[in-house]
CSV table of C-alpha atoms in Angstrom, one decimal:
chain,number,residue,atom,x,y,z
C,140,MET,CA,-50.9,-42.5,-31.0
C,141,SER,CA,-51.2,-43.9,-34.5
C,142,PRO,CA,-51.2,-47.3,-36.1
C,143,SER,CA,-47.8,-48.5,-37.4
C,144,SER,CA,-47.3,-51.0,-40.1
C,145,GLY,CA,-44.7,-52.8,-42.0
C,146,GLU,CA,-41.0,-52.7,-41.1
C,147,PRO,CA,-41.1,-49.9,-38.5
C,148,ALA,CA,-43.7,-51.7,-36.6
C,149,GLU,CA,-41.7,-54.9,-36.6
C,150,THR,CA,-38.6,-53.0,-35.5
C,151,ALA,CA,-40.6,-51.4,-32.7
C,152,MET,CA,-41.9,-54.8,-31.6
C,153,ARG,CA,-38.4,-56.3,-31.6
C,154,GLU,CA,-37.1,-53.3,-29.6
C,155,ALA,CA,-40.0,-53.7,-27.1
C,156,VAL,CA,-39.4,-57.4,-26.7
C,157,PHE,CA,-35.7,-56.7,-26.2
C,158,MET,CA,-36.4,-54.1,-23.5
C,159,GLY,CA,-39.0,-56.4,-21.9
C,160,GLU,CA,-36.7,-59.4,-21.7
C,161,VAL,CA,-33.7,-57.4,-20.4
C,162,THR,CA,-35.8,-55.5,-17.9
C,163,ALA,CA,-37.5,-58.6,-16.6
C,164,SER,CA,-34.1,-60.3,-16.1
C,165,ILE,CA,-32.7,-57.2,-14.3
C,166,THR,CA,-35.7,-57.1,-11.9
C,167,HIS,CA,-34.9,-60.7,-11.0
C,168,ASP,CA,-31.4,-59.6,-10.0
C,169,VAL,CA,-32.8,-56.6,-8.1
C,170,GLN,CA,-35.0,-59.0,-6.1
C,171,ASN,CA,-31.9,-61.0,-5.2
C,172,VAL,CA,-30.1,-57.9,-4.2
C,173,LEU,CA,-33.1,-56.9,-2.0
C,174,ALA,CA,-33.3,-60.4,-0.5
C,175,ILE,CA,-29.6,-60.2,0.5
C,176,ILE,CA,-30.0,-56.8,2.1
C,177,GLN,CA,-33.1,-58.0,3.9
C,178,GLN,CA,-31.5,-61.2,5.2
C,179,SER,CA,-28.3,-59.3,6.2
C,180,ALA,CA,-30.4,-56.7,8.1
C,181,GLY,CA,-32.3,-59.6,9.7
C,182,LEU,CA,-29.2,-61.2,10.8
C,183,MET,CA,-28.0,-58.0,12.4
C,184,SER,CA,-31.3,-57.7,14.2
C,185,ASP,CA,-31.0,-61.3,15.4
C,186,LEU,CA,-27.5,-60.7,16.7
C,187,LEU,CA,-28.6,-57.5,18.5
C,188,ASP,CA,-31.4,-59.5,20.2
C,189,LEU,CA,-28.9,-62.2,21.2
C,190,SER,CA,-26.5,-59.6,22.6
C,191,ARG,CA,-29.3,-58.1,24.7
C,192,LYS,CA,-30.5,-61.5,25.9
C,193,GLU,CA,-26.9,-62.4,27.0
C,194,SER,CA,-26.5,-59.1,28.8
C,195,LEU,CA,-29.7,-59.7,30.7
C,196,LYS,CA,-28.8,-63.2,31.6
C,197,SER,CA,-25.4,-62.0,33.0
C,198,LEU,CA,-27.3,-59.6,35.2
C,199,GLY,CA,-25.4,-56.7,33.7
C,200,PHE,CA,-21.9,-58.1,34.1
C,201,ARG,CA,-21.7,-58.4,30.4
C,202,LYS,CA,-22.5,-55.1,28.9
C,203,GLY,CA,-25.0,-55.0,26.0
C,204,PHE,CA,-24.4,-53.1,22.8
C,205,PRO,CA,-24.8,-49.4,23.6
C,206,TYR,CA,-26.4,-48.5,20.3
C,207,HIS,CA,-29.0,-51.3,20.4
C,208,ASP,CA,-32.1,-49.1,20.0
C,209,LYS,CA,-30.5,-46.9,17.3
C,210,PHE,CA,-29.4,-49.9,15.3
C,211,LYS,CA,-32.9,-51.4,15.6
C,212,THR,CA,-34.4,-48.2,14.2
C,213,LEU,CA,-31.9,-48.3,11.3
C,214,ILE,CA,-32.7,-51.9,10.6
C,215,GLY,CA,-36.4,-51.0,10.5
C,216,ALA,CA,-35.6,-48.3,8.0
C,217,ILE,CA,-33.7,-50.7,5.8
C,218,ASN,CA,-36.6,-53.2,5.9
C,219,GLU,CA,-39.0,-50.4,4.9
C,220,GLN,CA,-36.8,-49.5,1.9
C,221,VAL,CA,-36.5,-53.2,1.0
C,222,GLU,CA,-40.3,-53.3,0.9
C,223,ARG,CA,-40.4,-50.2,-1.2
C,224,GLY,CA,-37.8,-51.6,-3.6
C,225,THR,CA,-39.7,-54.8,-3.8
C,226,GLY,CA,-42.9,-53.0,-4.9
C,227,LEU,CA,-41.0,-51.0,-7.5
C,228,SER,CA,-39.2,-54.1,-8.8
C,229,GLU,CA,-42.6,-55.9,-9.0
C,230,GLY,CA,-44.1,-53.1,-11.0
C,231,LEU,CA,-41.2,-53.0,-13.3
C,232,ASN,CA,-41.3,-56.7,-13.8
C,233,ARG,CA,-45.0,-56.5,-14.7
C,234,LEU,CA,-44.3,-53.7,-17.1
C,235,ALA,CA,-41.5,-55.8,-18.7
C,236,HIS,CA,-44.0,-58.6,-19.2
C,237,ALA,CA,-46.6,-56.3,-20.6
C,238,VAL,CA,-45.0,-56.6,-24.0
C,239,ASP,CA,-45.4,-60.4,-24.0
C,240,ASP,CA,-47.6,-61.4,-26.9
C,241,ARG,CA,-50.3,-63.4,-25.1
C,242,PRO,CA,-53.8,-64.0,-26.3
C,243,GLY,CA,-56.9,-63.2,-24.3
C,244,PRO,CA,-58.3,-60.2,-22.6
C,245,THR,CA,-56.4,-57.7,-20.4
C,246,ASP,CA,-57.5,-56.6,-17.0
C,247,ALA,CA,-57.8,-52.8,-17.3
C,248,ALA,CA,-58.1,-52.4,-13.5
C,249,GLY,CA,-54.9,-54.3,-13.0
C,250,MET,CA,-53.1,-52.3,-15.6
C,251,ALA,CA,-54.4,-49.0,-14.1
C,252,LYS,CA,-53.0,-50.1,-10.7
C,253,LEU,CA,-49.7,-51.0,-12.3
C,254,LEU,CA,-49.5,-47.7,-14.3
C,255,PHE,CA,-50.2,-45.5,-11.3
C,256,SER,CA,-47.7,-47.4,-9.1
C,257,LEU,CA,-45.1,-46.7,-11.9
C,258,ILE,CA,-45.8,-43.1,-12.6
C,259,GLY,CA,-46.2,-41.9,-9.0
C,260,ARG,CA,-42.9,-40.0,-9.2
C,261,ILE,CA,-43.8,-38.3,-12.5
C,262,ALA,CA,-47.1,-37.2,-11.0
C,263,ARG,CA,-45.5,-36.1,-7.7
C,264,LYS,CA,-43.4,-33.6,-9.6
C,265,ARG,CA,-46.6,-31.6,-10.2
C,266,ARG,CA,-48.1,-32.7,-6.9
C,267,VAL,CA,-50.7,-34.6,-8.7
C,268,VAL,CA,-52.1,-37.8,-7.1
C,269,PHE,CA,-54.0,-40.4,-8.9
C,270,ALA,CA,-56.5,-42.2,-6.6
C,271,LEU,CA,-57.7,-45.4,-8.1
C,272,GLU,CA,-61.2,-46.6,-7.4
C,273,THR,CA,-61.9,-50.1,-8.7
C,274,GLY,CA,-63.7,-53.2,-7.8
C,275,GLY,CA,-62.8,-56.5,-9.5
C,276,PRO,CA,-61.1,-57.1,-12.8
C,277,VAL,CA,-62.4,-55.2,-15.9
C,278,PRO,CA,-61.6,-57.2,-19.0
C,279,VAL,CA,-60.8,-55.3,-22.2
C,280,ASP,CA,-60.1,-56.7,-25.7
C,281,CYS,CA,-56.7,-55.0,-26.0
C,282,PRO,CA,-53.1,-56.0,-25.4
C,283,PRO,CA,-51.6,-55.0,-22.0
C,284,MET,CA,-49.1,-52.6,-23.5
C,285,ALA,CA,-51.8,-50.8,-25.5
C,286,VAL,CA,-53.9,-50.4,-22.4
C,287,LEU,CA,-51.0,-49.0,-20.5
C,288,MET,CA,-50.0,-46.6,-23.3
C,289,GLY,CA,-53.6,-45.4,-23.8
C,290,MET,CA,-54.1,-44.6,-20.1
C,291,TYR,CA,-50.6,-43.1,-19.8
C,292,ALA,CA,-51.4,-40.7,-22.6
C,293,VAL,CA,-54.4,-39.3,-20.7
C,294,ALA,CA,-52.6,-39.4,-17.3
C,295,ARG,CA,-49.6,-37.5,-18.8
C,296,ALA,CA,-51.9,-34.8,-20.3
C,297,LEU,CA,-53.5,-34.4,-16.9
C,298,ILE,CA,-50.1,-34.1,-15.2
C,299,ASN,CA,-49.1,-31.5,-17.7
C,300,ALA,CA,-52.3,-29.5,-17.2
C,301,LEU,CA,-52.9,-29.8,-13.5
C,302,SER,CA,-51.0,-29.4,-10.2
C,303,ASN,CA,-51.6,-29.7,-6.5
C,304,CYS,CA,-54.6,-31.9,-6.8
C,305,GLU,CA,-56.0,-35.4,-6.6
C,306,VAL,CA,-57.5,-37.1,-9.7
C,307,ARG,CA,-59.9,-39.9,-8.9
C,308,VAL,CA,-59.8,-42.7,-11.5
C,309,ARG,CA,-62.6,-45.2,-11.8
C,310,VAL,CA,-62.2,-48.4,-13.8
C,311,GLU,CA,-65.6,-50.1,-14.4
C,312,VAL,CA,-68.0,-51.6,-16.8
C,313,ARG,CA,-70.7,-49.1,-17.8
C,314,GLU,CA,-73.5,-50.2,-20.1
C,315,ALA,CA,-71.5,-53.3,-21.1
C,316,GLU,CA,-68.5,-51.2,-22.1
C,317,PRO,CA,-65.3,-51.1,-20.1
C,318,VAL,CA,-64.4,-47.6,-19.2
C,319,VAL,CA,-61.6,-45.7,-17.3
C,320,VAL,CA,-62.9,-42.4,-16.0
C,321,PHE,CA,-60.6,-39.7,-14.8
C,322,LEU,CA,-62.6,-37.4,-12.5
C,323,LEU,CA,-61.1,-33.9,-12.6
C,324,PRO,CA,-60.7,-32.1,-9.3
C,325,GLU,CA,-62.7,-29.0,-8.3
C,326,GLY,CA,-59.8,-27.6,-6.4
C,327,GLY,CA,-56.1,-27.5,-7.2
C,328,GLU,CA,-54.4,-25.5,-9.9
C,329,GLY,CA,-54.3,-25.7,-13.7
C,330,GLY,CA,-57.1,-26.4,-16.1
C,331,THR,CA,-58.6,-29.1,-18.3
C,332,PRO,CA,-56.1,-30.7,-20.6
C,333,VAL,CA,-56.3,-29.6,-24.1
C,334,GLY,CA,-55.4,-31.4,-27.3
C,335,LEU,CA,-56.7,-34.8,-26.3
C,336,PRO,CA,-58.1,-36.6,-29.4
C,337,THR,CA,-61.6,-38.1,-29.5
C,338,GLU,CA,-60.2,-41.5,-30.2
C,339,MET,CA,-56.9,-43.3,-29.9
C,340,VAL,CA,-56.0,-45.9,-32.5
C,341,LEU,CA,-53.8,-48.3,-30.6
C,342,GLY,CA,-52.4,-50.2,-33.6
C,343,GLU,CA,-52.8,-53.5,-35.3
C,344,ARG,CA,-54.9,-56.0,-33.2
C,345,ALA,CA,-55.3,-53.4,-30.4
C,346,GLY,CA,-58.4,-51.7,-31.6
C,347,THR,CA,-59.5,-48.1,-30.8
C,348,ILE,CA,-60.2,-46.3,-27.5
C,349,ARG,CA,-63.0,-43.7,-27.6
C,350,LEU,CA,-62.4,-40.6,-25.5
C,351,ASP,CA,-65.2,-38.5,-24.1
C,352,SER,CA,-63.6,-35.3,-22.6
C,353,ARG,CA,-65.8,-33.0,-20.5
C,354,ASP,CA,-65.2,-30.2,-18.0
C,355,ASP,CA,-65.3,-32.6,-15.0
C,356,ARG,CA,-64.1,-35.9,-16.5
C,357,ILE,CA,-62.3,-37.7,-19.2
C,358,ALA,CA,-63.8,-41.1,-20.0
C,359,MET,CA,-61.9,-43.7,-22.0
C,360,VAL,CA,-64.1,-46.4,-23.5
C,361,PHE,CA,-62.1,-49.5,-24.3
C,362,PRO,CA,-62.9,-52.3,-26.8
C,363,SER,CA,-65.0,-54.8,-24.9
C,364,CYS,CA,-64.4,-58.5,-25.0
C,365,PRO,CA,-66.5,-60.5,-27.5
C,366,SER,CA,-67.6,-62.9,-24.7
C,367,ASP,CA,-67.2,-62.7,-20.9
C,368,GLY,CA,-63.5,-63.7,-21.2
C,369,ARG,CA,-61.5,-63.6,-18.1
C,370,ALA,CA,-58.9,-60.9,-17.8
C,371,GLY,CA,-55.3,-62.0,-17.6
U,3,MET,CA,-39.8,-84.4,15.2
U,4,GLU,CA,-38.1,-81.5,16.9
U,5,ARG,CA,-36.5,-78.6,15.0
U,6,LYS,CA,-33.0,-79.6,16.1
U,7,ASP,CA,-33.4,-83.0,14.3
U,8,TRP,CA,-34.5,-81.6,11.0
U,9,ASN,CA,-32.2,-82.3,8.1
U,10,VAL,CA,-32.5,-79.1,5.9
U,11,LEU,CA,-30.9,-78.2,2.6
U,12,LEU,CA,-30.9,-74.7,1.2
U,13,VAL,CA,-30.2,-74.3,-2.5
U,14,ASP,CA,-29.6,-70.9,-4.1
U,15,ASP,CA,-26.9,-69.5,-6.3
U,16,GLU,CA,-26.8,-66.3,-4.3
U,17,HIS,CA,-24.1,-67.2,-1.8
U,18,GLU,CA,-24.7,-64.2,0.5
U,19,PHE,CA,-28.4,-64.9,0.6
U,20,VAL,CA,-28.2,-68.5,1.3
U,21,THR,CA,-25.4,-68.4,3.9
U,22,THR,CA,-27.1,-65.6,5.8
U,23,LEU,CA,-30.4,-67.4,5.7
U,24,SER,CA,-28.6,-70.6,7.0
U,25,GLU,CA,-27.1,-68.6,9.9
U,26,ARG,CA,-30.4,-67.1,10.8
U,27,LEU,CA,-32.0,-70.5,10.8
U,28,ALA,CA,-29.2,-71.8,13.0
U,29,LEU,CA,-30.0,-69.0,15.5
U,30,ARG,CA,-33.5,-70.4,15.7
U,31,GLY,CA,-32.3,-73.9,16.3
U,32,ILE,CA,-32.5,-75.2,12.7
U,33,ALA,CA,-29.3,-76.5,11.3
U,34,SER,CA,-28.9,-76.5,7.5
U,35,ARG,CA,-26.6,-77.4,4.7
U,36,VAL,CA,-26.2,-75.1,1.6
U,37,ALA,CA,-25.7,-75.8,-2.1
U,38,PHE,CA,-25.2,-73.2,-4.7
U,39,ASP,CA,-26.3,-75.1,-7.9
U,40,GLY,CA,-28.6,-77.9,-8.9
U,41,GLU,CA,-25.9,-80.5,-9.5
U,42,SER,CA,-24.3,-80.1,-6.0
U,43,ALA,CA,-27.8,-80.0,-4.5
U,44,LEU,CA,-28.6,-83.4,-5.9
U,45,ARG,CA,-25.2,-84.7,-4.6
U,46,GLU,CA,-26.1,-83.3,-1.1
U,47,VAL,CA,-29.5,-85.0,-1.3
U,48,ALA,CA,-27.9,-88.3,-2.2
U,49,ASP,CA,-25.3,-88.1,0.5
U,50,SER,CA,-27.9,-87.5,3.2
U,51,PRO,CA,-31.5,-87.3,2.1
U,52,PRO,CA,-33.0,-84.2,3.8
U,53,HIS,CA,-36.4,-83.9,5.3
U,54,LEU,CA,-36.8,-80.5,3.8
U,55,VAL,CA,-35.2,-78.6,0.9
U,56,ILE,CA,-35.6,-74.8,0.3
U,57,LEU,CA,-35.0,-74.5,-3.4
U,58,ASP,CA,-34.6,-71.5,-5.7
U,59,VAL,CA,-36.3,-72.1,-9.0
U,60,MET,CA,-34.0,-69.7,-11.0
U,61,LEU,CA,-30.7,-71.6,-10.7
U,62,PRO,CA,-28.0,-71.3,-13.3
U,63,GLY,CA,-27.3,-74.5,-15.3
U,64,MET,CA,-29.7,-77.2,-14.1
U,65,LYS,CA,-33.0,-75.5,-13.4
U,66,GLY,CA,-34.7,-75.5,-10.1
U,67,LEU,CA,-37.7,-77.5,-11.4
U,68,ASP,CA,-35.4,-80.2,-12.8
U,69,VAL,CA,-33.7,-80.4,-9.4
U,70,LEU,CA,-37.2,-80.8,-7.9
U,71,ARG,CA,-38.0,-83.6,-10.3
U,72,GLY,CA,-34.7,-85.3,-9.4
U,73,ILE,CA,-35.4,-85.0,-5.7
U,74,LYS,CA,-39.0,-86.2,-6.0
U,75,ALA,CA,-38.0,-89.2,-8.2
U,76,GLY,CA,-35.4,-90.5,-5.8
U,77,TYR,CA,-36.7,-89.2,-2.4
U,78,PRO,CA,-40.5,-88.7,-2.6
U,79,ASP,CA,-40.7,-88.1,1.2
U,80,THR,CA,-38.5,-85.1,1.0
U,81,ARG,CA,-40.5,-81.9,1.3
U,82,VAL,CA,-39.6,-79.0,-1.0
U,83,ILE,CA,-40.4,-75.3,-0.6
U,84,LEU,CA,-39.6,-73.3,-3.7
U,85,LEU,CA,-38.3,-69.8,-3.8
U,86,THR,CA,-39.5,-67.7,-6.8
U,87,GLY,CA,-39.5,-64.1,-7.9
U,88,HIS,CA,-42.7,-62.2,-8.4
U,89,GLY,CA,-42.2,-62.6,-12.2
U,90,THR,CA,-41.8,-66.3,-12.0
U,91,THR,CA,-44.7,-67.4,-9.8
U,92,LYS,CA,-45.8,-69.6,-12.6
U,93,ASN,CA,-42.7,-71.7,-11.8
U,94,GLY,CA,-43.9,-72.0,-8.2
U,95,ILE,CA,-47.3,-73.2,-9.4
U,96,GLU,CA,-45.7,-75.6,-11.8
U,97,GLY,CA,-43.5,-76.9,-9.0
U,98,MET,CA,-46.5,-77.6,-6.8
U,99,LYS,CA,-47.9,-79.8,-9.6
U,100,LEU,CA,-44.6,-81.6,-9.5
U,101,GLY,CA,-44.9,-82.3,-5.8
U,102,ALA,CA,-43.4,-79.2,-4.1
U,103,PHE,CA,-45.1,-78.5,-0.7
U,104,ASP,CA,-45.4,-74.8,-1.4
U,105,TYR,CA,-43.6,-71.8,-2.9
U,106,MET,CA,-42.5,-68.4,-1.5
U,107,ILE,CA,-41.6,-65.1,-3.2
U,108,LYS,CA,-38.3,-63.5,-2.6
U,109,PRO,CA,-37.5,-61.3,-0.6
U,110,LEU,CA,-38.9,-63.5,2.2
U,111,ASP,CA,-39.8,-63.0,5.9
U,112,ILE,CA,-37.9,-65.6,7.9
U,113,ASP,CA,-40.8,-66.0,10.3
U,114,VAL,CA,-43.2,-66.9,7.4
U,115,LEU,CA,-40.6,-69.3,6.1
U,116,ILE,CA,-40.3,-71.1,9.4
U,117,GLU,CA,-44.0,-71.3,9.6
U,118,LYS,CA,-44.1,-72.9,6.2
U,119,MET,CA,-41.2,-75.2,7.2
U,120,ASN,CA,-43.2,-76.3,10.3
U,121,ASP,CA,-46.3,-76.9,8.1
U,122,ALA,CA,-44.2,-78.9,5.6
U,123,MET,CA,-42.6,-81.0,8.4
U,124,GLY,CA,-46.1,-81.7,9.8
U,125,SER,CA,-47.4,-82.8,6.4
U,126,GLY,CA,-47.1,-86.0,4.5
U,127,ARG,CA,-46.0,-84.2,1.3
C-alpha cells in the first residue's frame, strides 16, 4: 500500500465514491427484496396456521393441509436465509458507506467486526476462521476505508499463508496506542506470512500503521486520536 | 381502543411488501389501507385521518420525512412508525425528532411491529 497523489488519487476517489453510492443504493433494494420474501413466507405460515385451526374446529370433517409440517420447516429455512441475507446486506451497506468522507475518529473494533463478516467466505476457502475478541470501541485517527484496507492486507496475507486454523484477533488500546493483534495459531497448517512490511502508509490524511510481526503474532499499531474523540 | 377499531395506513412503494403486510395484519384483526407514494398517502390521511401510519422513509418522489411533516402539521394526534433500512437509520432518528413515535428496520418481524403499534396506540404521541 502506498500513498497516491494528484490525478490518479482523485480518479481513485471518484471511483470509490461511485462504487459506494451505487452499492449502498443496491443494498437498499436487496433489503426490500428480503422484506418481501420474509412477509410472503410469513403470510404462508399464517395461512397454514389458519388451515390447521379450521381443521381442528371442524373436528376433522375439514381436512388440514397434508404437508403442513414440511411447509413449516421450509418457511423456517426461508426465514433463516432472510436473516443471513440481511446480515450480508447490512455489511455491504456499511462497506459502501466506508468511503464517505466524514471527519472524526473511526472505531477500529467496529471496522474489524465488519471486515471479518465480509471476508468470511474468502477465509473459509482455506478453512481459516478469524475470531474477534474486543470490548468497546477503539478509536483510531484514520478514515474507515484505510482502516479496513490495512486490516484486510494482514488478514489476506494470513489466509494465503495458513489453513485449517483459527486466528484470534484482539482490538484494544495498549499503552495509549490503538492496536489490532492477530494471534497466530499453534496448530493448523501453513506458516507465518512472509513479505509483510514494517509499516503501511495509508495515503493522504490517513497516516501510517506500524506493523510488528513475530512468530506468534502480528500487531498493527494505528494512529491514535489526538484527544479522546468518540469513534464513529 | 380495540384493534378492530384502529384506523391504520401503510405507506410503502414496494407493492408486494405493503399488500402482504396488510393481509397479515388483517389476519390478526387489524384492518389497514395502503398507499404507494407520499402524495397519495397524504390524500388518504386527509380523507380519513388514521390513528396510526406505518411509513417507509425511502419513498420515490415526495420523501417519507416530508410526508411525516405533512401528517404531523395537519394531524398531530396521528402516530407514525417509520420503516427504514439499516443504512438509513439516521432518517429514523431524524423522524423521531419530527414527531414520529418510533422507527423499525426492514425486514421486520410482524410480532415486533404489532407490539410497537400497541405501544403507539397506548401513547399520546
